[in-house]
């Protein structure tokens, strides 16, 4: 196809470089949808005869049905998904198939396909990040959430926290991710279809109608921008990188937490492996794999931006290289988040023995501040007292109040050194470690999760209805 004016077929190696059929498999459903909507518009505007339009649409629907049943493969012979569909259509319905490509170009087609497929992928990512948040919230709200463990700075015991605050904080990050994915999706609101190769068309297309049928708010404002804009792909890869950074942080919580001696997390059997050599091993491989995904994710963001760098405005073939990067990025991110959601939901969150009983030292300094001392003086004196104590007592041994009051006569007699489980309740500042604040945190995260989920569901149903109207089997989009 498209080579009649040349004296030779495309060079064999060149054809391999040129082909995008492997990654285009993911575009088949949206490509058919776009073509059906385009053909209906061509008929409705009288650009092609109504009978041709009807035959084209019927033919495209048979291809969609076969594709959904796994009976339609893309042929590398035909370069990309667009030429595959067109060639197959003409093979099935004959001459009318030759009218489908009226008033469009593969340039506006691929831009439309990417917008449609990204909208779908982002919905999936919204669902997956909300699911991770939900798993964490369930654990935070259960009895494990009320137990107390070390909060770490520098991966060292810092101040004691409710497990619920740690889990709720990870959940908050994933809710922010769901919100970020949603904002990016909602910005994909303009239809590139009808922009042609670069400059639009002299034929009387109805771009509003095709935009509406594909669920966009409007047609794009510039044909020139429409065929070259890949911002949504970059946005999505950025959001994937952030979500996977959050995932890597939670995965690290699991890797470190399940370290013998730390023992604050126990992963369920479904998410650990053993060694092929050492039968005693219980390895957190899946948490490690999730932790690793953020690396390639950041690489994909940089790769995508680099493909786009310094391209003239308008379609350039370089853009084809951005496509598999984006498609792989959303796929890997979704997979990692889905694994993490189940891993987090099935893990148990435990209370290891206290390793440092002095984490309440800040409470002593604060009590001295309340007694009128400058904080720096209090910090110095508590520090000196602790280093002296380290010579005599085990780090894990509870701090004795009689010793404390002897060292700090300024302390009011009712001041007691916080025990390991009492510590979080002392810090009552808003957003701090007291249960009152943690409960608020969990309520806020859950409220935002629900809002995100409702928005996602609404949009999912809206798109399903549009696809049903176009006669596209839903299975093509699963
Ligand atoms: N396969 C191309 C891509 O993925 C589609 C557009 C090709 N346009 C062209 N003029 N060769 O970007």
Tab-separated table of C-alpha atoms and ligand atoms in Angstrom:
chain	number	residue	atom	x	y	z
A	1	UNK	CA	0.000	0.000	0.000
A	2	UNK	CA	1.067	3.585	-0.711
A	3	UNK	CA	4.094	2.644	-2.813
A	4	UNK	CA	2.702	2.727	-6.376
A	5	UNK	CA	4.745	5.770	-7.293
A	6	UNK	CA	8.036	4.159	-6.274
A	7	UNK	CA	9.995	1.728	-8.365
A	8	UNK	CA	10.951	-0.547	-5.466
A	9	UNK	CA	9.404	-1.812	-2.243
A	10	UNK	CA	10.764	-0.438	0.999
A	11	UNK	CA	14.113	-1.949	1.892
A	12	UNK	CA	13.639	-4.967	4.189
A	13	UNK	CA	15.613	-3.681	7.150
A	14	UNK	CA	14.028	-0.272	6.661
A	15	UNK	CA	10.579	-1.860	6.782
A	16	UNK	CA	11.428	-3.471	10.096
A	17	UNK	CA	12.553	-0.113	11.490
A	18	UNK	CA	9.435	1.554	10.148
A	19	UNK	CA	6.885	-0.932	11.490
A	20	UNK	CA	4.974	-0.185	14.675
A	21	UNK	CA	2.574	-3.146	14.582
A	22	UNK	CA	3.872	-4.642	17.832
A	23	UNK	CA	3.049	-1.632	20.005
A	24	UNK	CA	0.055	-0.727	17.843
A	25	UNK	CA	-1.775	-3.848	19.041
A	26	UNK	CA	-2.762	-1.766	22.071
A	27	UNK	CA	-4.337	0.830	19.763
A	28	UNK	CA	-6.535	-1.538	17.770
A	29	UNK	CA	-9.724	-0.920	19.778
A	30	UNK	CA	-9.464	2.851	19.790
A	31	UNK	CA	-8.348	2.918	16.150
A	32	UNK	CA	-11.497	1.059	15.123
A	33	UNK	CA	-13.627	3.333	17.287
A	34	UNK	CA	-12.109	6.449	15.685
A	35	UNK	CA	-12.626	5.005	12.205
A	36	UNK	CA	-16.274	4.144	12.849
A	37	UNK	CA	-16.971	7.642	14.145
A	38	UNK	CA	-15.111	9.173	11.200
A	39	UNK	CA	-16.999	7.056	8.647
A	40	UNK	CA	-20.359	7.925	10.236
A	41	UNK	CA	-19.471	11.613	10.005
A	42	UNK	CA	-18.405	11.260	6.353
A	43	UNK	CA	-21.843	9.799	5.598
A	44	UNK	CA	-23.795	12.306	7.699
A	45	UNK	CA	-22.103	15.305	6.054
A	46	UNK	CA	-22.547	13.859	2.557
A	47	UNK	CA	-18.782	13.795	1.956
A	48	UNK	CA	-19.240	10.149	0.936
A	49	UNK	CA	-22.507	8.409	-0.016
A	50	UNK	CA	-24.574	7.211	2.954
A	51	UNK	CA	-24.573	3.651	1.620
A	52	UNK	CA	-20.768	3.611	1.517
A	53	UNK	CA	-20.645	4.973	5.057
A	54	UNK	CA	-22.995	2.250	6.259
A	55	UNK	CA	-20.976	-0.482	4.574
A	56	UNK	CA	-17.734	0.863	5.990
A	57	UNK	CA	-19.150	1.016	9.518
A	58	UNK	CA	-20.563	-2.512	9.240
A	59	UNK	CA	-17.225	-3.771	7.932
A	60	UNK	CA	-15.290	-2.088	10.740
A	61	UNK	CA	-17.636	-3.655	13.285
A	62	UNK	CA	-16.943	-7.132	11.912
A	63	UNK	CA	-13.219	-6.449	12.297
A	64	UNK	CA	-13.849	-5.226	15.857
A	65	UNK	CA	-15.791	-8.403	16.668
A	66	UNK	CA	-13.033	-10.596	15.261
A	67	UNK	CA	-10.378	-8.616	17.090
A	68	UNK	CA	-12.272	-8.986	20.378
A	69	UNK	CA	-12.445	-12.740	19.782
A	70	UNK	CA	-8.690	-12.836	19.086
A	71	UNK	CA	-9.227	-13.597	15.398
A	72	UNK	CA	-7.560	-10.516	13.955
A	73	UNK	CA	-3.809	-10.014	14.055
A	74	UNK	CA	-1.853	-7.037	12.762
A	75	UNK	CA	0.250	-7.924	9.738
A	76	UNK	CA	3.784	-6.426	9.823
A	77	UNK	CA	3.495	-6.176	6.041
A	78	UNK	CA	1.181	-3.183	6.537
A	79	UNK	CA	3.408	-1.055	8.754
A	80	UNK	CA	0.964	0.135	11.421
A	81	UNK	CA	-2.505	-0.366	12.892
A	82	UNK	CA	-4.064	2.289	10.659
A	83	UNK	CA	-2.971	0.667	7.384
A	84	UNK	CA	-3.822	-2.781	8.748
A	85	UNK	CA	-7.399	-1.798	9.484
A	86	UNK	CA	-7.859	0.000	6.188
A	87	UNK	CA	-6.382	-2.853	4.162
A	88	UNK	CA	-8.487	-5.436	5.965
A	89	UNK	CA	-11.626	-3.335	5.523
A	90	UNK	CA	-11.107	-3.061	1.780
A	91	UNK	CA	-10.394	-6.770	1.610
A	92	UNK	CA	-13.715	-7.422	3.350
A	93	UNK	CA	-16.054	-4.891	1.722
A	94	UNK	CA	-14.341	-3.964	-1.532
A	95	UNK	CA	-14.328	-0.555	-3.192
A	96	UNK	CA	-16.194	1.327	-0.429
A	97	UNK	CA	-13.245	0.638	1.853
A	98	UNK	CA	-11.229	3.015	-0.308
A	99	UNK	CA	-13.417	5.884	0.879
A	100	UNK	CA	-12.607	5.530	4.600
A	101	UNK	CA	-9.422	7.585	4.516
A	102	UNK	CA	-11.214	10.616	3.042
A	103	UNK	CA	-10.382	13.840	4.927
A	104	UNK	CA	-8.021	12.260	7.397
A	105	UNK	CA	-4.387	11.325	7.751
A	106	UNK	CA	-2.561	8.769	9.823
A	107	UNK	CA	-1.151	11.809	11.591
A	108	UNK	CA	-4.468	12.929	13.090
A	109	UNK	CA	-5.406	9.253	13.500
A	110	UNK	CA	-2.429	8.345	15.665
A	111	UNK	CA	-2.883	11.504	17.748
A	112	UNK	CA	-6.544	10.574	18.276
A	113	UNK	CA	-5.653	6.981	19.115
A	114	UNK	CA	-3.115	8.120	21.695
A	115	UNK	CA	-5.605	10.487	23.324
A	116	UNK	CA	-8.223	7.733	23.521
A	117	UNK	CA	-5.889	5.060	24.765
A	118	UNK	CA	-4.303	7.338	27.361
A	119	UNK	CA	-7.706	8.331	28.677
A	120	UNK	CA	-8.413	4.624	29.166
A	121	UNK	CA	-5.024	3.869	30.712
A	122	UNK	CA	-5.285	6.788	33.103
A	123	UNK	CA	-8.642	5.501	34.329
A	124	UNK	CA	-6.941	2.184	35.037
A	125	UNK	CA	-4.144	3.948	36.905
A	126	UNK	CA	-6.660	5.956	38.928
A	127	UNK	CA	-8.315	2.689	39.940
A	128	UNK	CA	-5.037	0.985	40.785
A	129	UNK	CA	-3.685	3.834	42.937
A	130	UNK	CA	-7.019	4.138	44.750
A	131	UNK	CA	-6.855	0.395	45.389
A	132	UNK	CA	-3.425	0.653	47.017
A	133	UNK	CA	-4.777	3.473	49.198
A	134	UNK	CA	-7.800	1.380	50.105
A	135	UNK	CA	-5.699	-1.624	51.188
A	136	UNK	CA	-3.566	0.625	53.378
A	137	UNK	CA	-6.577	2.376	54.879
A	138	UNK	CA	-8.193	-0.924	55.807
A	139	UNK	CA	-5.065	-1.965	57.682
A	140	UNK	CA	-4.752	1.475	59.286
A	141	UNK	CA	-8.324	1.344	60.540
A	142	UNK	CA	-8.042	-2.181	61.911
A	143	UNK	CA	-6.516	-3.112	65.240
A	144	UNK	CA	-2.992	-3.035	63.768
A	145	UNK	CA	-3.429	0.663	63.043
A	146	UNK	CA	-3.713	1.408	66.772
A	147	UNK	CA	-0.410	-0.271	67.617
A	148	UNK	CA	2.771	1.751	68.087
A	149	UNK	CA	6.088	1.364	66.268
A	150	UNK	CA	9.171	3.437	65.633
A	151	UNK	CA	8.892	6.206	63.097
A	152	UNK	CA	12.226	6.372	61.295
A	153	UNK	CA	14.450	9.231	60.233
A	154	UNK	CA	17.746	8.235	58.615
A	155	UNK	CA	16.322	4.695	58.890
A	156	UNK	CA	16.966	4.927	62.648
A	157	UNK	CA	14.350	4.978	65.426
A	158	UNK	CA	13.206	8.606	65.683
A	159	UNK	CA	9.819	9.074	67.352
A	160	UNK	CA	7.134	6.530	68.074
A	161	UNK	CA	4.051	6.515	65.847
A	162	UNK	CA	0.839	4.618	65.370
A	163	UNK	CA	1.102	2.140	62.516
A	164	UNK	CA	-2.072	3.889	61.376
A	165	UNK	CA	-0.183	7.106	60.726
A	166	UNK	CA	2.504	5.355	58.696
A	167	UNK	CA	-0.051	3.409	56.643
A	168	UNK	CA	-2.351	6.431	56.323
A	169	UNK	CA	0.561	8.515	55.060
A	170	UNK	CA	1.423	6.008	52.349
A	171	UNK	CA	-2.294	5.914	51.489
A	172	UNK	CA	-2.364	9.718	51.211
A	173	UNK	CA	0.407	9.575	48.629
A	174	UNK	CA	-1.495	7.077	46.495
A	175	UNK	CA	-4.662	9.147	46.714
A	176	UNK	CA	-2.663	12.127	45.458
A	177	UNK	CA	-1.532	9.894	42.586
A	178	UNK	CA	-5.127	8.993	41.749
A	179	UNK	CA	-5.952	12.718	41.746
A	180	UNK	CA	-2.929	13.499	39.585
A	181	UNK	CA	-3.857	10.799	37.041
A	182	UNK	CA	-7.385	12.200	36.987
A	183	UNK	CA	-6.249	15.786	36.317
A	184	UNK	CA	-4.095	14.593	33.427
A	185	UNK	CA	-6.993	12.573	32.031
A	186	UNK	CA	-9.403	15.484	32.289
A	187	UNK	CA	-7.017	17.661	30.311
A	188	UNK	CA	-7.265	15.226	27.393
A	189	UNK	CA	-10.480	16.902	26.287
A	190	UNK	CA	-9.903	17.916	22.637
A	191	UNK	CA	-10.254	15.712	19.594
A	192	UNK	CA	-7.402	15.773	17.045
A	193	UNK	CA	-9.577	13.963	14.453
A	194	UNK	CA	-10.136	16.110	11.362
A	195	UNK	CA	-6.763	17.848	11.629
A	196	UNK	CA	-5.540	15.879	8.609
A	197	UNK	CA	-1.824	15.666	8.006
A	198	UNK	CA	-1.076	19.109	9.411
A	199	UNK	CA	-3.471	21.706	7.994
A	200	UNK	CA	-7.052	20.415	8.213
A	201	UNK	CA	-9.076	19.764	5.074
A	202	UNK	CA	-11.072	21.500	2.334
A	203	UNK	CA	-13.836	18.904	2.711
A	204	UNK	CA	-16.780	19.917	4.952
A	205	UNK	CA	-15.981	17.676	7.941
A	206	UNK	CA	-17.979	17.983	11.153
A	207	UNK	CA	-15.271	17.942	13.792
A	208	UNK	CA	-17.713	18.727	16.595
A	209	UNK	CA	-19.697	15.592	15.818
A	210	UNK	CA	-16.657	13.310	15.853
A	211	UNK	CA	-15.326	14.983	19.009
A	212	UNK	CA	-18.664	14.409	20.743
A	213	UNK	CA	-18.957	10.792	19.610
A	214	UNK	CA	-15.495	10.046	20.990
A	215	UNK	CA	-16.319	11.734	24.289
A	216	UNK	CA	-14.188	14.855	23.878
A	217	UNK	CA	-15.436	18.299	24.849
A	218	UNK	CA	-14.315	19.965	21.610
A	219	UNK	CA	-12.106	19.671	18.530
A	220	UNK	CA	-8.477	20.813	18.948
A	221	UNK	CA	-7.807	24.481	18.211
A	222	UNK	CA	-4.895	24.046	15.807
A	223	UNK	CA	-4.445	21.248	13.287
A	224	UNK	CA	-0.713	21.907	13.433
A	225	UNK	CA	-0.590	21.399	17.198
A	226	UNK	CA	-3.010	18.473	17.154
A	227	UNK	CA	-0.739	16.249	15.063
A	228	UNK	CA	2.396	16.988	17.101
A	229	UNK	CA	1.178	17.470	20.674
A	230	UNK	CA	2.421	14.640	22.891
A	231	UNK	CA	2.116	16.505	26.210
A	232	UNK	CA	-0.375	14.031	27.634
A	233	UNK	CA	2.130	11.216	27.125
A	234	UNK	CA	4.816	13.156	28.993
A	235	UNK	CA	2.334	14.090	31.727
A	236	UNK	CA	1.306	10.466	32.119
A	237	UNK	CA	4.912	9.269	32.306
A	238	UNK	CA	5.672	11.908	34.928
A	239	UNK	CA	2.670	10.856	37.013
A	240	UNK	CA	3.693	7.196	36.602
A	241	UNK	CA	7.176	8.051	37.858
A	242	UNK	CA	5.769	9.799	40.930
A	243	UNK	CA	3.362	6.940	41.667
A	244	UNK	CA	6.169	4.416	41.318
A	245	UNK	CA	8.403	6.490	43.602
A	246	UNK	CA	5.629	6.226	46.155
A	247	UNK	CA	5.392	2.522	45.407
A	248	UNK	CA	9.146	2.136	45.887
A	249	UNK	CA	8.896	3.815	49.267
A	250	UNK	CA	6.133	1.478	50.440
A	251	UNK	CA	7.981	-1.508	48.965
A	252	UNK	CA	11.068	-0.443	50.919
A	253	UNK	CA	8.918	-0.327	54.051
A	254	UNK	CA	8.086	-3.974	53.331
A	255	UNK	CA	11.650	-5.032	52.524
A	256	UNK	CA	13.132	-3.416	55.625
A	257	UNK	CA	10.140	-4.259	57.781
A	258	UNK	CA	10.425	-7.974	57.031
A	259	UNK	CA	14.161	-8.029	57.791
A	260	UNK	CA	14.718	-10.510	60.661
A	261	UNK	CA	15.453	-8.387	63.713
A	262	UNK	CA	13.244	-5.569	62.472
A	263	UNK	CA	10.170	-7.806	62.222
A	264	UNK	CA	7.533	-5.132	61.842
A	265	UNK	CA	5.979	-6.414	58.618
A	266	UNK	CA	5.108	-9.940	57.642
A	267	UNK	CA	4.343	-10.372	53.960
A	268	UNK	CA	1.813	-13.057	53.110
A	269	UNK	CA	2.977	-16.263	51.442
A	270	UNK	CA	1.541	-15.117	48.117
A	271	UNK	CA	4.157	-12.366	47.923
A	272	UNK	CA	7.354	-14.065	49.041
A	273	UNK	CA	9.652	-16.582	47.406
A	274	UNK	CA	12.345	-18.894	48.579
A	275	UNK	CA	15.877	-19.387	47.391
A	276	UNK	CA	16.680	-22.036	44.797
A	277	UNK	CA	19.648	-22.870	47.022
A	278	UNK	CA	18.878	-21.893	50.627
A	279	UNK	CA	15.690	-23.560	51.862
A	280	UNK	CA	15.355	-21.298	54.906
A	281	UNK	CA	14.898	-18.154	52.846
A	282	UNK	CA	11.701	-16.112	52.793
A	283	UNK	CA	12.540	-13.441	50.281
A	284	UNK	CA	10.490	-10.295	49.580
A	285	UNK	CA	11.138	-10.574	45.807
A	286	UNK	CA	7.859	-8.964	44.816
A	287	UNK	CA	8.444	-5.946	47.013
A	288	UNK	CA	11.923	-5.674	45.500
A	289	UNK	CA	10.502	-5.843	41.974
A	290	UNK	CA	7.971	-3.120	42.749
A	291	UNK	CA	10.774	-1.063	44.314
A	292	UNK	CA	12.805	-1.436	41.113
A	293	UNK	CA	10.037	-0.299	38.743
A	294	UNK	CA	10.577	3.370	39.566
A	295	UNK	CA	13.998	3.260	37.888
A	296	UNK	CA	12.836	2.359	34.375
A	297	UNK	CA	9.814	4.637	34.900
A	298	UNK	CA	12.048	7.668	35.337
A	299	UNK	CA	14.079	6.474	32.351
A	300	UNK	CA	10.937	6.332	30.215
A	301	UNK	CA	9.988	9.889	31.148
A	302	UNK	CA	13.434	11.120	30.126
A	303	UNK	CA	13.390	9.013	26.936
A	304	UNK	CA	10.024	10.403	25.916
A	305	UNK	CA	11.056	13.999	26.493
A	306	UNK	CA	14.259	13.381	24.560
A	307	UNK	CA	12.379	11.991	21.546
A	308	UNK	CA	10.327	15.200	21.470
A	309	UNK	CA	13.209	17.609	21.943
A	310	UNK	CA	13.782	20.137	19.126
A	311	UNK	CA	11.213	18.658	16.726
A	312	UNK	CA	9.614	21.182	14.427
A	313	UNK	CA	5.909	21.657	15.097
A	314	UNK	CA	3.698	19.396	12.952
A	315	UNK	CA	3.908	15.613	12.558
A	316	UNK	CA	7.450	14.237	12.401
A	317	UNK	CA	8.041	10.512	12.155
A	318	UNK	CA	10.258	10.688	15.268
A	319	UNK	CA	7.007	10.859	17.224
A	320	UNK	CA	6.424	7.178	16.489
A	321	UNK	CA	9.248	6.317	18.910
A	322	UNK	CA	7.433	7.991	21.781
A	323	UNK	CA	4.430	5.704	21.459
A	324	UNK	CA	5.828	2.402	22.814
A	325	UNK	CA	7.498	4.293	25.668
A	326	UNK	CA	4.179	5.698	26.847
A	327	UNK	CA	2.280	2.444	26.315
A	328	UNK	CA	4.850	0.412	28.210
A	329	UNK	CA	4.987	3.029	30.965
A	330	UNK	CA	1.290	2.965	31.761
A	331	UNK	CA	1.186	-0.829	31.540
A	332	UNK	CA	4.110	-1.467	33.914
A	333	UNK	CA	2.853	1.127	36.382
A	334	UNK	CA	-0.591	-0.389	36.494
A	335	UNK	CA	0.825	-3.865	37.016
A	336	UNK	CA	3.151	-2.747	39.828
A	337	UNK	CA	0.340	-0.885	41.606
A	338	UNK	CA	-2.000	-3.836	41.352
A	339	UNK	CA	0.575	-6.159	42.882
A	340	UNK	CA	1.301	-3.622	45.600
A	341	UNK	CA	-2.385	-3.194	46.456
A	342	UNK	CA	-2.715	-6.900	47.170
A	343	UNK	CA	0.648	-7.160	48.896
A	344	UNK	CA	-0.264	-4.277	51.231
A	345	UNK	CA	-3.723	-5.714	51.878
A	346	UNK	CA	-2.431	-9.157	52.845
A	347	UNK	CA	0.598	-8.089	54.884
A	348	UNK	CA	0.447	-8.023	58.663
A	349	UNK	CA	1.765	-5.020	60.504
A	350	UNK	CA	3.436	-6.046	63.716
A	351	UNK	CA	4.872	-4.615	66.875
A	352	UNK	CA	8.507	-5.565	67.369
A	353	UNK	CA	10.185	-5.249	70.794
A	354	UNK	CA	11.299	-1.727	71.714
A	355	UNK	CA	14.912	-1.156	70.643
A	356	UNK	CA	15.354	2.373	71.949
A	357	UNK	CA	13.359	3.387	74.994
A	358	UNK	CA	14.625	6.957	74.839
A	359	UNK	CA	12.659	8.082	71.760
A	360	UNK	CA	10.545	10.167	74.161
A	361	UNK	CA	13.570	12.422	74.801
A	362	UNK	CA	11.968	15.250	72.810
A	363	UNK	CA	9.046	15.181	75.247
A	364	UNK	CA	11.499	15.891	78.120
A	365	UNK	CA	13.030	18.801	76.207
A	366	UNK	CA	9.543	20.161	75.435
A	367	UNK	CA	8.576	19.866	79.123
A	368	UNK	CA	11.688	21.862	80.021
A	369	UNK	CA	10.667	24.500	77.449
A	370	UNK	CA	7.274	24.667	79.166
A	371	UNK	CA	9.175	25.188	82.444
A	372	UNK	CA	10.857	28.241	80.843
A	373	UNK	CA	14.170	26.931	79.450
A	374	UNK	CA	15.349	27.887	75.934
A	375	UNK	CA	14.980	24.869	73.649
A	376	UNK	CA	18.702	24.715	72.778
A	377	UNK	CA	19.633	24.558	76.488
A	378	UNK	CA	17.044	21.836	77.065
A	379	UNK	CA	18.288	19.871	74.021
A	380	UNK	CA	21.892	20.083	75.226
A	381	UNK	CA	21.064	18.954	78.754
A	382	UNK	CA	18.814	16.071	77.694
A	383	UNK	CA	21.486	14.975	75.196
A	384	UNK	CA	24.202	15.014	77.862
A	385	UNK	CA	21.988	13.090	80.291
A	386	UNK	CA	21.201	10.443	77.660
A	387	UNK	CA	24.836	9.903	76.745
A	388	UNK	CA	25.677	9.483	80.412
A	389	UNK	CA	22.756	7.040	80.783
A	390	UNK	CA	23.911	5.030	77.785
A	391	UNK	CA	26.987	4.015	79.783
A	392	UNK	CA	24.863	2.493	82.539
A	393	UNK	CA	21.552	1.265	81.091
A	394	UNK	CA	20.512	-0.826	78.119
A	395	UNK	CA	19.063	1.291	75.276
A	396	UNK	CA	15.882	-0.719	75.422
A	397	UNK	CA	15.395	-0.449	79.202
A	398	UNK	CA	12.549	1.890	80.202
A	399	UNK	CA	13.597	5.330	81.395
A	400	UNK	CA	13.140	5.665	85.173
A	401	UNK	CA	11.191	8.701	86.309
A	402	UNK	CA	13.062	9.070	89.620
A	403	UNK	CA	16.370	9.336	87.730
A	404	UNK	CA	14.822	11.764	85.293
A	405	UNK	CA	13.536	14.099	88.003
A	406	UNK	CA	16.875	14.006	89.813
A	407	UNK	CA	18.621	15.121	86.610
A	408	UNK	CA	16.015	17.762	85.793
A	409	UNK	CA	14.682	19.429	88.940
A	410	UNK	CA	12.879	21.992	86.746
A	411	UNK	CA	10.423	19.341	85.564
A	412	UNK	CA	7.014	19.536	87.224
A	413	UNK	CA	6.531	16.576	89.536
A	414	UNK	CA	3.586	15.246	87.502
A	415	UNK	CA	5.737	14.870	84.343
A	416	UNK	CA	6.285	11.237	83.425
A	417	UNK	CA	8.594	9.981	80.713
A	418	UNK	CA	6.314	8.629	77.979
A	419	UNK	CA	6.267	4.854	77.786
A	420	UNK	CA	6.784	3.278	74.372
A	421	UNK	CA	3.068	3.071	73.616
A	422	UNK	CA	2.139	6.411	75.201
A	423	UNK	CA	4.472	8.504	73.131
A	424	UNK	CA	2.317	9.242	70.051
A	425	UNK	CA	-0.480	10.683	72.218
A	426	UNK	CA	1.816	13.387	73.627
A	427	UNK	CA	2.129	15.163	70.277
A	428	UNK	CA	-1.253	16.760	69.869
A	429	UNK	CA	-0.377	19.331	67.184
A	430	UNK	CA	-2.597	19.227	64.110
A	431	UNK	CA	-1.444	16.523	61.707
A	432	UNK	CA	0.810	15.051	64.420
A	433	UNK	CA	1.023	11.588	65.912
A	434	UNK	CA	-1.885	11.632	68.415
A	435	UNK	CA	-4.721	9.295	67.451
A	436	UNK	CA	-7.116	12.218	67.103
A	437	UNK	CA	-4.980	13.559	64.233
A	438	UNK	CA	-4.434	10.113	62.762
A	439	UNK	CA	-8.189	9.527	62.714
A	440	UNK	CA	-8.632	12.818	60.854
A	441	UNK	CA	-5.909	11.842	58.425
A	442	UNK	CA	-7.555	8.516	57.683
A	443	UNK	CA	-10.944	10.174	57.221
A	444	UNK	CA	-9.511	12.743	54.827
A	445	UNK	CA	-7.651	10.153	52.775
A	446	UNK	CA	-10.716	7.937	52.583
A	447	UNK	CA	-12.928	10.884	51.606
A	448	UNK	CA	-10.596	11.837	48.783
A	449	UNK	CA	-10.312	8.206	47.708
A	450	UNK	CA	-14.102	7.980	47.447
A	451	UNK	CA	-14.305	11.187	45.404
A	452	UNK	CA	-11.606	9.881	43.048
A	453	UNK	CA	-13.376	6.547	42.699
A	454	UNK	CA	-16.749	8.146	41.985
A	455	UNK	CA	-15.236	10.343	39.265
A	456	UNK	CA	-13.500	7.356	37.730
A	457	UNK	CA	-16.655	5.285	37.729
A	458	UNK	CA	-18.713	8.076	36.161
A	459	UNK	CA	-16.201	8.486	33.364
A	460	UNK	CA	-15.870	4.729	32.826
A	461	UNK	CA	-19.633	4.416	32.363
A	462	UNK	CA	-19.780	7.445	30.071
A	463	UNK	CA	-17.097	5.969	27.796
A	464	UNK	CA	-18.747	2.543	27.825
A	465	UNK	CA	-21.997	4.101	26.628
A	466	UNK	CA	-20.212	5.926	23.802
A	467	UNK	CA	-18.489	2.744	22.686
A	468	UNK	CA	-21.746	0.832	22.773
A	469	UNK	CA	-23.272	3.530	20.550
A	470	UNK	CA	-20.400	2.999	18.102
A	471	UNK	CA	-20.982	-0.766	18.162
A	472	UNK	CA	-17.540	-1.579	19.575
A	473	UNK	CA	-17.351	-4.692	21.778
A	474	UNK	CA	-16.252	-3.748	25.283
A	475	UNK	CA	-13.905	-6.706	25.365
A	476	UNK	CA	-11.545	-4.848	23.027
A	477	UNK	CA	-10.887	-2.400	25.853
A	478	UNK	CA	-10.221	-4.771	28.721
B	1	LIG	N1	2.803	4.818	12.473
B	1	LIG	C1	2.819	6.242	12.610
B	1	LIG	C2	3.045	6.625	14.067
B	1	LIG	O1	2.920	5.807	14.893
B	1	LIG	C3	1.507	6.810	12.167
B	1	LIG	C4	1.627	8.072	11.412
B	1	LIG	C5	2.456	7.891	10.220
B	1	LIG	N2	2.400	9.028	9.395
B	1	LIG	C6	3.168	9.128	8.353
B	1	LIG	N3	3.033	10.188	7.637
B	1	LIG	N4	4.051	8.215	8.019
B	1	LIG	O2	3.379	7.733	14.378
